XYZ file of C-alpha atoms in Angstrom:
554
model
C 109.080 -84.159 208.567
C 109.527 -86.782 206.099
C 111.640 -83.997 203.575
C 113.739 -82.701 205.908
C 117.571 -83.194 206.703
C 119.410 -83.653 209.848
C 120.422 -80.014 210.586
C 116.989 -79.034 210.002
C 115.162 -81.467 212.162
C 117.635 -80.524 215.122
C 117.005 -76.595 214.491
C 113.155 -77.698 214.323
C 113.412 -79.918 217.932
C 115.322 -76.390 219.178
C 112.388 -74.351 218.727
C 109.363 -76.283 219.777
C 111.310 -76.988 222.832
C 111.237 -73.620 223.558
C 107.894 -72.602 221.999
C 105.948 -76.122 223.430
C 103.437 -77.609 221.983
C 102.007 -76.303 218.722
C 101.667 -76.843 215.074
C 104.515 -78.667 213.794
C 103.492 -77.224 209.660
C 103.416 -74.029 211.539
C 106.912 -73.984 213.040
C 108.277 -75.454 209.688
C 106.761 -72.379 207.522
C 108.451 -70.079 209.686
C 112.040 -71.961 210.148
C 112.066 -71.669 206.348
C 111.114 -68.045 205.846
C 114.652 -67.126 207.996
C 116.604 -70.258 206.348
C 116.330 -72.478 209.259
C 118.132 -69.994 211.922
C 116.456 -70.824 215.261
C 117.729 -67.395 216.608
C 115.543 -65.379 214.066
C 112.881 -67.841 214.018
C 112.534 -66.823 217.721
C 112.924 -62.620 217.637
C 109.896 -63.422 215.088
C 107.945 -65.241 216.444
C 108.549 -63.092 219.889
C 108.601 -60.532 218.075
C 111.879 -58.858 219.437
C 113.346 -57.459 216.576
C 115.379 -54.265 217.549
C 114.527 -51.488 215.270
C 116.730 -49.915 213.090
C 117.438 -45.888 214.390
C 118.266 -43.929 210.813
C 119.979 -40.564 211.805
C 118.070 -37.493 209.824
C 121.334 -36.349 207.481
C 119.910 -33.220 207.033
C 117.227 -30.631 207.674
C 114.432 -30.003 205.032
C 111.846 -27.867 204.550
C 109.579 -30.693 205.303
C 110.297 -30.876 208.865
C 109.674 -27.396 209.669
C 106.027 -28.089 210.833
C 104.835 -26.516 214.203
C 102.062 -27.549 216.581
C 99.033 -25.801 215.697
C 96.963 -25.448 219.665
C 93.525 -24.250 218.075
C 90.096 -24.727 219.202
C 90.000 -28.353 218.155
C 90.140 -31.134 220.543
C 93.293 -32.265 219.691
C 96.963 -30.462 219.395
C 98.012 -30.479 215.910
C 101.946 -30.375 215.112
C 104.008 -27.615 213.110
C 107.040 -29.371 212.255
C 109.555 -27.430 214.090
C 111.005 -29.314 216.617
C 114.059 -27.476 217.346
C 115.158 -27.171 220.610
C 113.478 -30.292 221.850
C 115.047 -33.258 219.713
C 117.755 -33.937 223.243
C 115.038 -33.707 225.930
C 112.449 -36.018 223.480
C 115.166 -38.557 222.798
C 116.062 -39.262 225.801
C 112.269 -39.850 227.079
C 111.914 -42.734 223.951
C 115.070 -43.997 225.338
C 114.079 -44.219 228.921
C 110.623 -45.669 227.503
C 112.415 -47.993 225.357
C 113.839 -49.628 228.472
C 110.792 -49.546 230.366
C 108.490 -51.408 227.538
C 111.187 -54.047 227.259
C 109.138 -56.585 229.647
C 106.105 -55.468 227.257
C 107.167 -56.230 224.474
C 108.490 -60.129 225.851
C 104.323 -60.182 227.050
C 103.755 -58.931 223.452
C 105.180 -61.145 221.816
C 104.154 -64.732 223.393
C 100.732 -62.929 223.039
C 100.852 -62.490 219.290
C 102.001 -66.101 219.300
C 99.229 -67.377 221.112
C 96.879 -65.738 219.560
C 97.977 -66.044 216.080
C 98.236 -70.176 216.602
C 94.796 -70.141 217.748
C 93.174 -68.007 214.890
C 92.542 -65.401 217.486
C 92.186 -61.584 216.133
C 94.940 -59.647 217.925
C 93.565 -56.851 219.982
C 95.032 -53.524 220.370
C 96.582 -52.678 223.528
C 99.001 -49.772 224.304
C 102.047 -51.680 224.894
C 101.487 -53.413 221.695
C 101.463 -50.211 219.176
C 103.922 -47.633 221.180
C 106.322 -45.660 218.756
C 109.536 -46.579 220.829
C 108.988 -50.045 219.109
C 108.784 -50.984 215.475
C 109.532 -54.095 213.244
C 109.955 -53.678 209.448
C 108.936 -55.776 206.858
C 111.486 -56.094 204.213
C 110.728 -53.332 201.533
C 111.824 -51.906 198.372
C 114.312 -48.875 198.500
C 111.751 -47.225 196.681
C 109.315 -45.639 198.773
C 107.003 -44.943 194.996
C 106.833 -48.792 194.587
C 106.256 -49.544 197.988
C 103.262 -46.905 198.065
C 102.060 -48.289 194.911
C 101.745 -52.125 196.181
C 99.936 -50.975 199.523
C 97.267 -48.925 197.116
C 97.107 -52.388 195.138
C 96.901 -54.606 198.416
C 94.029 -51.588 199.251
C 92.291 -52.005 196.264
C 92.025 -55.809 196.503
C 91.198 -55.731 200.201
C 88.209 -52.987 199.648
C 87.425 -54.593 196.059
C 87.475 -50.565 195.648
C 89.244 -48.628 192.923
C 91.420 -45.735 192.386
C 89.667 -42.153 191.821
C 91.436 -41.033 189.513
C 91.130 -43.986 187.296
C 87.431 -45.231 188.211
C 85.313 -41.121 187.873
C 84.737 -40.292 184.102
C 85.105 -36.489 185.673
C 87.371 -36.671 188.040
C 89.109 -33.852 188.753
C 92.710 -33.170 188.044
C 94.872 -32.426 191.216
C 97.539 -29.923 191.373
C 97.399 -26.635 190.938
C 98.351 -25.559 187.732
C 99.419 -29.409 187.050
C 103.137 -29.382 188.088
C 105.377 -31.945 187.481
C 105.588 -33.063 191.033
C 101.506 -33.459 191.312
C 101.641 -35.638 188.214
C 103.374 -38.716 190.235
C 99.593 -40.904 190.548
C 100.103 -44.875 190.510
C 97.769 -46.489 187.247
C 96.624 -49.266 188.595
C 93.864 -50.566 188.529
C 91.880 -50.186 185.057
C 89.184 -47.833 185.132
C 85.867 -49.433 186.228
C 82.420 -50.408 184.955
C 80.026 -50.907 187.268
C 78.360 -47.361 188.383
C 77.814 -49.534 192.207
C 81.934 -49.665 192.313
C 83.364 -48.257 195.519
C 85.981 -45.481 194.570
C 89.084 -44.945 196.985
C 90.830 -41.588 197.331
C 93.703 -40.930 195.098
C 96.447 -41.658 196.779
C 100.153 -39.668 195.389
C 102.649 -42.534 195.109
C 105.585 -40.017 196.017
C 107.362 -40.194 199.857
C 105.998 -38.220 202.740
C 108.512 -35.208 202.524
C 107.106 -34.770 198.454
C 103.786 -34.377 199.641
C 105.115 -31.486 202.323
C 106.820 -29.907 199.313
C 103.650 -30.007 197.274
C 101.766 -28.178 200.259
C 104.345 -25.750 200.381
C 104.505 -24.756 196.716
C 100.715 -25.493 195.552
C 98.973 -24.429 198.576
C 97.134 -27.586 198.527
C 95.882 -29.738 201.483
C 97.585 -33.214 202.591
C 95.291 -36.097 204.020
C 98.153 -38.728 205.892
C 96.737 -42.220 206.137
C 98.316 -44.357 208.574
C 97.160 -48.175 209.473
C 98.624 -50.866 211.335
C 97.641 -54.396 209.765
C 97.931 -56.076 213.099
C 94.994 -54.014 214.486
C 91.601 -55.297 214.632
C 90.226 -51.981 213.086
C 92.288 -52.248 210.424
C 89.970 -53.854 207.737
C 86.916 -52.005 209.049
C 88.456 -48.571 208.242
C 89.703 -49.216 204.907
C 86.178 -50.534 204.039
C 84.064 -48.348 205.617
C 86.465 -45.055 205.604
C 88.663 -44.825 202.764
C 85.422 -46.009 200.612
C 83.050 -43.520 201.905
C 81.730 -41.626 198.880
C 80.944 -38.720 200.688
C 84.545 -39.189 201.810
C 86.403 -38.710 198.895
C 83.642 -36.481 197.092
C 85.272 -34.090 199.829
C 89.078 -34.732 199.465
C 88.649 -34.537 195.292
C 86.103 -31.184 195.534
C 88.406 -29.774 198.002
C 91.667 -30.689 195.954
C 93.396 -32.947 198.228
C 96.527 -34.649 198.166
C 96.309 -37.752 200.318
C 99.508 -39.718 200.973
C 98.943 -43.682 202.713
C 101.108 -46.507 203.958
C 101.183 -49.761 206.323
C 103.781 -48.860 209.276
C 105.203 -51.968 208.824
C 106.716 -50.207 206.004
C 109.296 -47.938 206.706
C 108.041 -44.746 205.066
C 105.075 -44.778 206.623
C 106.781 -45.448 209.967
C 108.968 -42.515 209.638
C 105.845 -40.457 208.788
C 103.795 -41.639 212.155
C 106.802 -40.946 213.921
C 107.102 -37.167 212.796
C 103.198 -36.849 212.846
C 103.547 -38.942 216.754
C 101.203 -41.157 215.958
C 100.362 -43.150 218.839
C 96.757 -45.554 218.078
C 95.749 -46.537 214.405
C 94.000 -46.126 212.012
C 95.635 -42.700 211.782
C 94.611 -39.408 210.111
C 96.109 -36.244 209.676
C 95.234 -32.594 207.657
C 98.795 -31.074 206.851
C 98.261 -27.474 205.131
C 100.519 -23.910 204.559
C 99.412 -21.759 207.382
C 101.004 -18.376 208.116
C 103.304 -18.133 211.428
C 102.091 -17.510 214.450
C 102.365 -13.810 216.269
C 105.412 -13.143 217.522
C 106.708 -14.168 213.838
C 109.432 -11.836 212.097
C 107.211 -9.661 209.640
C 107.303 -11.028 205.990
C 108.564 -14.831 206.989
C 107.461 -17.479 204.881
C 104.133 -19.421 205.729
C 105.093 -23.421 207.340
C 103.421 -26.587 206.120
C 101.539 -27.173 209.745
C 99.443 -30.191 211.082
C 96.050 -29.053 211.506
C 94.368 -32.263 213.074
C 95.370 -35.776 214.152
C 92.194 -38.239 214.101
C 93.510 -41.730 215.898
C 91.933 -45.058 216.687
C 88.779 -46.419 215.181
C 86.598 -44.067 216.764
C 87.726 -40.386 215.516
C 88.635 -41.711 212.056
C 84.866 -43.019 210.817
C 83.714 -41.088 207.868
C 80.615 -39.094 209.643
C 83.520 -37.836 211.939
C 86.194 -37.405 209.537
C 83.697 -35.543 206.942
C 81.973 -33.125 209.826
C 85.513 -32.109 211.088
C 86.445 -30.997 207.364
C 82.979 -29.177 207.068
C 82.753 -27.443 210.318
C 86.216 -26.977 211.412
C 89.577 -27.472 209.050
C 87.714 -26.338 205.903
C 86.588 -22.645 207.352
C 89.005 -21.990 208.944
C 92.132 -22.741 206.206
C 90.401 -22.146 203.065
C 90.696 -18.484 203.111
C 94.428 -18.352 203.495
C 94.880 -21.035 201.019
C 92.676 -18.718 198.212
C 95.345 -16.328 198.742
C 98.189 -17.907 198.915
C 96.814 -19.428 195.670
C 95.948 -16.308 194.015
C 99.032 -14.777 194.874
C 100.923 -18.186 193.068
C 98.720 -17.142 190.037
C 99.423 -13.791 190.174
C 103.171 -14.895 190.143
C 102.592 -17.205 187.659
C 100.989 -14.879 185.166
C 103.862 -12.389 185.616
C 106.210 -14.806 184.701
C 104.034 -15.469 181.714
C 103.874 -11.964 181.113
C 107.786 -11.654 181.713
C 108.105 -14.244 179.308
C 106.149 -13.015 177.016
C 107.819 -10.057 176.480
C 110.958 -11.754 176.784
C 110.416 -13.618 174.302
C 108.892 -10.835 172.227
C 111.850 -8.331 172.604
C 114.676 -11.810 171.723
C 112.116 -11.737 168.443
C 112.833 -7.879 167.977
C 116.063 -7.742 168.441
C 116.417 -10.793 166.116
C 114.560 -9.401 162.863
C 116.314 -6.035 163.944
C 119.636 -7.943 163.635
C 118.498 -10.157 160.149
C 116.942 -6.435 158.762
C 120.886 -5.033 159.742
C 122.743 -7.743 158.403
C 120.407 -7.837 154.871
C 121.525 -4.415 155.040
C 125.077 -4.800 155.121
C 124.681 -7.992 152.837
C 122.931 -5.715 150.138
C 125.420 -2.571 150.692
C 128.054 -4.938 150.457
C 126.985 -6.702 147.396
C 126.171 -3.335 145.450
C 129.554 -2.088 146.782
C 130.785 -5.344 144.768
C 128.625 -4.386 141.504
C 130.096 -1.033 141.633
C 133.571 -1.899 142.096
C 133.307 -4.992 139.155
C 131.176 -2.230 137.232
C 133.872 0.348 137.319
C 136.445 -2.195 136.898
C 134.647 -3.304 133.559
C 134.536 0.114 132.170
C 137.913 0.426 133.349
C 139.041 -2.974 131.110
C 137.124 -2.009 127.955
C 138.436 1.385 128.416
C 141.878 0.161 128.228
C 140.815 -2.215 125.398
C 139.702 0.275 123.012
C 142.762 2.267 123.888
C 144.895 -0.607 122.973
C 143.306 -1.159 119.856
C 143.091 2.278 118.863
C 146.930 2.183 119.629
C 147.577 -0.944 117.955
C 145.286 0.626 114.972
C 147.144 3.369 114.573
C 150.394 1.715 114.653
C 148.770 -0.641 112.020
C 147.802 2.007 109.909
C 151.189 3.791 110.039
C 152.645 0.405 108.700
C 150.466 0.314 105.721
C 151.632 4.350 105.092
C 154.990 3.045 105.600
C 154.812 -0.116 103.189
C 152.712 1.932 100.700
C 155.685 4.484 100.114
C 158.601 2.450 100.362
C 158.095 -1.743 100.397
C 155.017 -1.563 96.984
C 156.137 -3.274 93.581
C 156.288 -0.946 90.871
C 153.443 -2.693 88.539
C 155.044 -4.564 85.836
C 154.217 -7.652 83.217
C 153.398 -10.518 84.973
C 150.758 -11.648 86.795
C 147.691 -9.575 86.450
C 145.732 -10.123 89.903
C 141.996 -8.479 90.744
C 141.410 -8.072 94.362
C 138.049 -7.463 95.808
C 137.984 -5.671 99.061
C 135.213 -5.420 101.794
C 132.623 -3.693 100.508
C 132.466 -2.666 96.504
C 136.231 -2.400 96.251
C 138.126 -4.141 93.766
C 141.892 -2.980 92.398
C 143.508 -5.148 89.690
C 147.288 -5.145 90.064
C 150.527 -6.546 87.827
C 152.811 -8.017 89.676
C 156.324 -9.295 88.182
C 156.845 -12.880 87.887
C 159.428 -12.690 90.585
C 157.154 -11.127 93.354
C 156.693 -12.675 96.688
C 153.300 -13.489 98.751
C 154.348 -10.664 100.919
C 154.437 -7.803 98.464
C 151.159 -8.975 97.216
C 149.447 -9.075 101.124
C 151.811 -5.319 101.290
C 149.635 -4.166 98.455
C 145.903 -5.215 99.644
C 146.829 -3.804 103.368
C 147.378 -0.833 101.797
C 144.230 -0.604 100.245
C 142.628 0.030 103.627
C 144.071 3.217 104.013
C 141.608 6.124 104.573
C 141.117 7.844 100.749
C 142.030 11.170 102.804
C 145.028 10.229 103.726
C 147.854 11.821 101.288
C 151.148 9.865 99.915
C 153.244 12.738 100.755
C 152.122 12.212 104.428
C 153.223 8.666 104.483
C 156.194 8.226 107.309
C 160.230 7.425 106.092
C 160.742 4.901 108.718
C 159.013 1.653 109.797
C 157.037 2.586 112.864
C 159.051 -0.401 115.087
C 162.358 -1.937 113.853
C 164.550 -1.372 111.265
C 162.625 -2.441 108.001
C 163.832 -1.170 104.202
C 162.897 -3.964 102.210
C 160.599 -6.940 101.596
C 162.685 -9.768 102.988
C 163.407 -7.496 106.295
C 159.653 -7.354 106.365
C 159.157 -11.045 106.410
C 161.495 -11.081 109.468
C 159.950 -8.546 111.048
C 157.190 -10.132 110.719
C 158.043 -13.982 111.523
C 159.685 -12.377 114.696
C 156.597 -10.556 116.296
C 153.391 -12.778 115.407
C 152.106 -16.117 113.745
C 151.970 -14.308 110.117
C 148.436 -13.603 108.780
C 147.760 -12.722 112.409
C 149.721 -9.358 112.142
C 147.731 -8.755 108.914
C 144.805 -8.970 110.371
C 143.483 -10.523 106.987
C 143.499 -13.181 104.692
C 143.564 -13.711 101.103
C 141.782 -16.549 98.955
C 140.264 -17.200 95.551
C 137.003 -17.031 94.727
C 135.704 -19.992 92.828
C 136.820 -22.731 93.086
C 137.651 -21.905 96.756
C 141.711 -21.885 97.621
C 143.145 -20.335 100.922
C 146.639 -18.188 100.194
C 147.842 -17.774 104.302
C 151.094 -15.637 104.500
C 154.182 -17.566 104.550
C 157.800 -15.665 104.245
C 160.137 -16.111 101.233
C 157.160 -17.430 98.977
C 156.325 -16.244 95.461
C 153.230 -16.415 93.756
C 153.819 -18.582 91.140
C 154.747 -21.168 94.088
C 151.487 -20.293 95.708
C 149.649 -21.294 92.332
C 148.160 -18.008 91.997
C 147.479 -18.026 87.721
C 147.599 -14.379 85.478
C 144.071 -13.053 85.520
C 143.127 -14.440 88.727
C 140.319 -13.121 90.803
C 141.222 -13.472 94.443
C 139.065 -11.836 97.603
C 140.393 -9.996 100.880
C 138.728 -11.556 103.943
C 139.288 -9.810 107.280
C 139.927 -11.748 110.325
C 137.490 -10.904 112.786
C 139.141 -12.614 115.689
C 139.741 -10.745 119.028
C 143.531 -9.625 119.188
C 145.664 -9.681 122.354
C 147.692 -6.813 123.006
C 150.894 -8.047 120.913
C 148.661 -8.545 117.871
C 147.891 -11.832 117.868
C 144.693 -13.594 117.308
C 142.617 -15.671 119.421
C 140.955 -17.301 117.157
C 140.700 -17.871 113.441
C 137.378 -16.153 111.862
C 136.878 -14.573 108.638
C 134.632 -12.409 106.816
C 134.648 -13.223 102.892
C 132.865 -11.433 99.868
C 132.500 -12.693 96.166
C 131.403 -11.182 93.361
């Protein structure tokens, strides 16, 4: 009292004057959970929160479940309810009305009794479905499912199956993606005397109708109500029970839990009409019932509802499974199971040879395209094959050509452009080979009519003088100096020669040049000078590549 401010003292003298006398700490606490507004303090404290009505948006598989009127005690519920939505709603709404004055009693009662320490007793009025109060929750229903099994665990000092047996076994039937949803908390346990809880999926109630639908496995709904005074007795003595959950792991269970103060699990007692808790049901696939088209699908259906403290005890719970639910489903459930792996292994199969005939077809096309590769690349060596012949073909014509016109210009110059041999300058020549011709030339003689003499040397020893042609084989040549301008007009000089001349000892190089005699070339009388060939590649207008010579000396 001492802490608080003026508004909050007058919303504080608001409520006890309409609650009375009670615990002022008390009144505080819950002024300050709804920010000091007296109106909410009241509808919770009463109790008189309207419930929210969320319209279904569409239809799912999940709902399709039908009522299931076997030889148990109790109806069980195929959710189908088509037909009778109008005729059901307006019976909650005329109920609604009716319990209004029930819930007012309801509420003072909690009141009274929760001020007083008192546990709160179930009575009808207090736990019909057209009433319902959330607590505020998470939007996800996985997180919401995982902090009840946590709030379980600590309540039972129990621990999760799947994380507590060494061997326990793995649910789902051929481990799907949706079966592999399982909360991880709490750490495995030590102590072989720990009490082991079923493993609860940590999906939303329509997942676990899928999984029954698709797997062919059997759902085990768990619905409590922490106002009852059963409540902690069930989860304790129940949902502990080793015998219990021996049967839901052996028997490949998937059991699905929740507090209906949370909203999941209050949509889930509402479609399963869950009237008294604790709550169980058995969901399985079961085929349709006669009167069925021929070949329609099998429905998820409810096979039992077990409510209030005294049909949900272990003994009961485990004897109903034994005698009754296990019988009489199992057998359609080993089909429908055998016919999913049937299925599956077809698709394996299908697969398989899938995948075998993409590999075929893929070395078939890498063994056709290596083929074309190859039988285009030897079409390629073929084609640069025959074009190599082709160019060395055409080479050695050329040169024969350009050989023969050579040869007619040494015929030519032997005839008509050679010196008469006078006094002068008495030059030996050695040729390639053993050849060697000493020649006089006159004083006055140029370094052409001196390289004119040596070609003419190479001329074949069968070929006859009186053969030789009159005319130059190209242009119009008659004389010496003509020849030099012949010559300076078509090629570099010594290139058209084809040769080089050069004494022998000590070493001097004489290249062609026009208009030059051999005194000027310092050529001496008696002079022993050697004929080296160029052995340089020539291009088709007779010249030379490059420079290379072959050379002999005595």
């Amino acid at each position: 009292m001492d802490g608080l401010q003026g508004p909050q003292i007058e919303a504080l003298q608001q409520l006890q004057s309409i609650l009375g006398p009670h615990d002022t700490e008390f009144v505080v606490s819950v002024l300050e959970s709804v920010s000091w507004d007296v109106q909410k303090a009241t509808d919770l404290l009463f109790d008189n929160e309207t419930p929210k009505v969320i319209a279904p948006t569409r239809t799912t598989p999940m709902e399709q479940l039908e009522l299931d009127d076997n030889e148990d005690s109790s109806p069980t519920i195929r959710h189908s309810h088509r037909g009778q939505g109008s005729s059901r709603s307006n019976w909650s709404f005329l109920w609604s009305l009716l319990a209004v004055p029930l819930h007012l009693v309801s509420g003072v009662l909690r009141f009274v009794f929760n001020v007083l320490r008192i546990p709160i007793p179930s009575l009808p009025f207090m736990t019909t479905n057209s009433y319902h109060s959330h607590r505020p929750t998470s939007p996800d229903s996985r997180s919401i499912t995982q902090r009840w099994v946590q709030q379980l665990e600590e309540e039972t000092g129990a621990c999760s199956a799947k994380r507590s047996m060494a061997n326990a076994v793995t649910t789902g039937f051929e481990a799907g993606p949706s079966t592999a949803r399982r909360h991880t908390y709490p750490p495995a346990a030590s102590d072989d005397n720990q009490k082991i809880l079923p493993d609860f999926f940590d999906g939303t109630y329509e997942e676990v109708l899928d999984i029954c639908q698709r797997e062919g496995r059997i759902a085990c709904v768990v619905l409590v109500s922490a106002e009852h005074d059963d409540d902690a007795d069930f989860k304790r003595s129940t949902l502990t029970d080793a015998a219990f959950v021996k049967i839901l792991l052996d028997n490949d269970f998937i059991v699905w839990g929740g507090d209906i103060r949370d909203k999941a699990a209050w949509d889930a007692s509402q479609k399963l009409q869950a009237t008294t808790y604790p709550f169980v049901a058995f969901l399985a696939l079961q085929p349709r019932r006669h009167g069925a088209p021929s070949g329609a699908s099998p429905v998820v259906t409810t096979l039992s509802r077990h409510q209030g403290r005294a049909a949900t005890t272990a003994s009961v719970l485990i004897d109903h499974l034994n005698t009754q639910l296990l019988p009489r489903v199992t057998p359609f459930l080993v089909r429908f199971k055998t016919m999913l792996q049937d299925r599956d292994r077809d698709r394996r199969i299908r697969e398989e040879q899938d995948r075998a005939f993409r590999e075929t077809a893929r070395r078939d096309r890498e063994a056709i395209e290596m083929r074309v590769r190859q039988e285009k690349e030897e079409e390629e060596r073929v084609r640069q094959h025959a074009e190599d012949v082709k160019r060395k073909q055409e080479d050695s014509a050329r040169q024969k050509h350009q050989a023969g016109i050579r040869m007619e210009w040494r015929k030519f110059m032997r005839n008509h452009l050679l010196l008469p041999e006078a006094r002068g300058l008495r030059l030996a020549v050695k040729l390639p080979g053993n050849g060697r011709v000493v020649r006089s030339f006159p004083p006055s003689a140029t370094l052409t009519a001196l390289y004119a003499f040596v070609d003419s040397q190479l001329i074949p020893s069968t070929s006859r003088p009186e053969d030789d042609p009159s005319q130059a084989p190209d242009g119009v040549v008659n004389d010496i100096p003509q020849l030099d301008s012949y010559i300076q007009s078509r090629t570099a000089g010594h290139a058209w020669w084809g040769f080089t001349l050069a004494s022998a000892y000590p070493r001097r190089e004489f290249r062609w040049k026009a208009n030059v005699s051999l005194t000027e070339t310092g050529l001496r009388d008696g002079e022993q000078i050697v004929m080296e060939l160029i052995t340089g590649r020539e291009s088709s207008n007779g010249q030379i590549s490059d420079d290379e010579y072959e050379s002999e000396s005595d």
